[in-house]
């Protein structure tokens, strides 16, 4: 059945054979499907994640904090394999009732604090360590405006364009056209903004950059959905300049490796429990043993 002939029923019911790349893990109900406690490592900060754009935001932030000398930002990063349904384990659902990565549990106080949603985790860490979030009122408002711009805009890029262009069981012109138009509008918003400043929120590198880069920087470099040519990403020259500048940061390079399960084995550090893991436990080294 094509989208041109589909007539919605009076009452929607769950068709478990709906197809698409993520059909096996999508469902219309919340809650745990099985008992599985979360592991806890040696550091106060315990991250449960995957190296998708939303997960990369947080590992970049943690690596940037460590690069600044914040020893309290040491962390364990545990792999949550969403393709296998790890996000529906009882322990993960306790950490994030929405069953989406990433989830952070902060054990540094008298009681563990759960933080879910990537934007909330970035704000929690920025306020905890006093870094990458301006304190002056106008600068803080600008940073948070762009952070929430990303949180509100990226679902159109990932769940909208990315799904229908790359993951849907068959191609449909209407949703692809609709979301391609919106994604290009968003890229134009970002490109015009970056024409006037080195970083998203102004002269300082902030959590807004960390949130936006994995999605829109990746898109500008042709790394998302193999859609670079389709979206003419080469036109967004200011976004490309900014994306390259951030990609050159050592902490960004490290953060992009954590919980990564695809790409060159040398770029994958599937779990991170110590800074030395980048030198000794990337996938290429583990496979060579």
PDB file of N, CA and C in Angstrom, residues 22 42 47-48 70 83 94 104 125 130 143 167 209 246 250 252 281:
ATOM      1  N   UNK A  22      14.018   0.248  12.192  1.00  0.00           N
ATOM      2  CA  UNK A  22      13.904   0.159  13.644  1.00  0.00           C
ATOM      3  C   UNK A  22      12.574  -0.430  14.096  1.00  0.00           C
ATOM      4  N   UNK A  42      33.664   2.629  38.661  1.00  0.00           N
ATOM      5  CA  UNK A  42      34.408   3.206  39.781  1.00  0.00           C
ATOM      6  C   UNK A  42      34.259   4.715  39.909  1.00  0.00           C
ATOM      7  N   UNK A  47      27.592   6.843  32.732  1.00  0.00           N
ATOM      8  CA  UNK A  47      26.876   7.155  31.506  1.00  0.00           C
ATOM      9  C   UNK A  47      26.461   5.865  30.825  1.00  0.00           C
ATOM     10  N   UNK A  48      25.210   5.819  30.395  1.00  0.00           N
ATOM     11  CA  UNK A  48      24.668   4.657  29.693  1.00  0.00           C
ATOM     12  C   UNK A  48      24.199   5.158  28.333  1.00  0.00           C
ATOM     13  N   UNK A  70      38.991  19.184  35.127  1.00  0.00           N
ATOM     14  CA  UNK A  70      37.958  18.837  36.105  1.00  0.00           C
ATOM     15  C   UNK A  70      38.015  17.329  36.373  1.00  0.00           C
ATOM     16  N   UNK A  83      19.647  -1.712  19.384  1.00  0.00           N
ATOM     17  CA  UNK A  83      19.178  -2.721  18.441  1.00  0.00           C
ATOM     18  C   UNK A  83      18.801  -4.019  19.121  1.00  0.00           C
ATOM     19  N   UNK A  94      14.664   2.692  34.875  1.00  0.00           N
ATOM     20  CA  UNK A  94      14.731   3.462  36.115  1.00  0.00           C
ATOM     21  C   UNK A  94      15.554   4.734  35.916  1.00  0.00           C
ATOM     22  N   UNK A 104      22.342   9.485  32.335  1.00  0.00           N
ATOM     23  CA  UNK A 104      23.467   9.695  33.252  1.00  0.00           C
ATOM     24  C   UNK A 104      22.970   9.496  34.674  1.00  0.00           C
ATOM     25  N   UNK A 125      25.832  19.014  33.756  1.00  0.00           N
ATOM     26  CA  UNK A 125      27.288  18.997  33.844  1.00  0.00           C
ATOM     27  C   UNK A 125      27.873  20.404  33.779  1.00  0.00           C
ATOM     28  N   UNK A 130      30.697  24.413  36.342  1.00  0.00           N
ATOM     29  CA  UNK A 130      30.892  25.825  36.024  1.00  0.00           C
ATOM     30  C   UNK A 130      31.652  26.048  34.737  1.00  0.00           C
ATOM     31  N   UNK A 143      23.013  31.143  24.667  1.00  0.00           N
ATOM     32  CA  UNK A 143      23.471  29.757  24.650  1.00  0.00           C
ATOM     33  C   UNK A 143      22.308  28.787  24.809  1.00  0.00           C
ATOM     34  N   UNK A 167      15.544   5.123   6.181  1.00  0.00           N
ATOM     35  CA  UNK A 167      15.161   3.949   6.957  1.00  0.00           C
ATOM     36  C   UNK A 167      13.772   3.391   6.665  1.00  0.00           C
ATOM     37  N   UNK A 209      27.280  24.411  21.074  1.00  0.00           N
ATOM     38  CA  UNK A 209      28.088  23.809  20.007  1.00  0.00           C
ATOM     39  C   UNK A 209      28.130  22.299  20.148  1.00  0.00           C
ATOM     40  N   UNK A 246      35.493  22.374  15.111  1.00  0.00           N
ATOM     41  CA  UNK A 246      35.184  21.538  16.271  1.00  0.00           C
ATOM     42  C   UNK A 246      35.779  20.148  16.123  1.00  0.00           C
ATOM     43  N   UNK A 250      40.848  17.972  20.246  1.00  0.00           N
ATOM     44  CA  UNK A 250      41.152  16.624  20.739  1.00  0.00           C
ATOM     45  C   UNK A 250      40.026  16.016  21.565  1.00  0.00           C
ATOM     46  N   UNK A 252      36.844  16.561  21.298  1.00  0.00           N
ATOM     47  CA  UNK A 252      35.765  16.175  20.384  1.00  0.00           C
ATOM     48  C   UNK A 252      36.105  14.863  19.696  1.00  0.00           C
ATOM     49  N   UNK A 281      42.126   0.090  24.329  1.00  0.00           N
ATOM     50  CA  UNK A 281      40.910  -0.708  24.230  1.00  0.00           C
ATOM     51  C   UNK A 281      39.993  -0.324  23.068  1.00  0.00           C
TER      52      UNK A 281
END
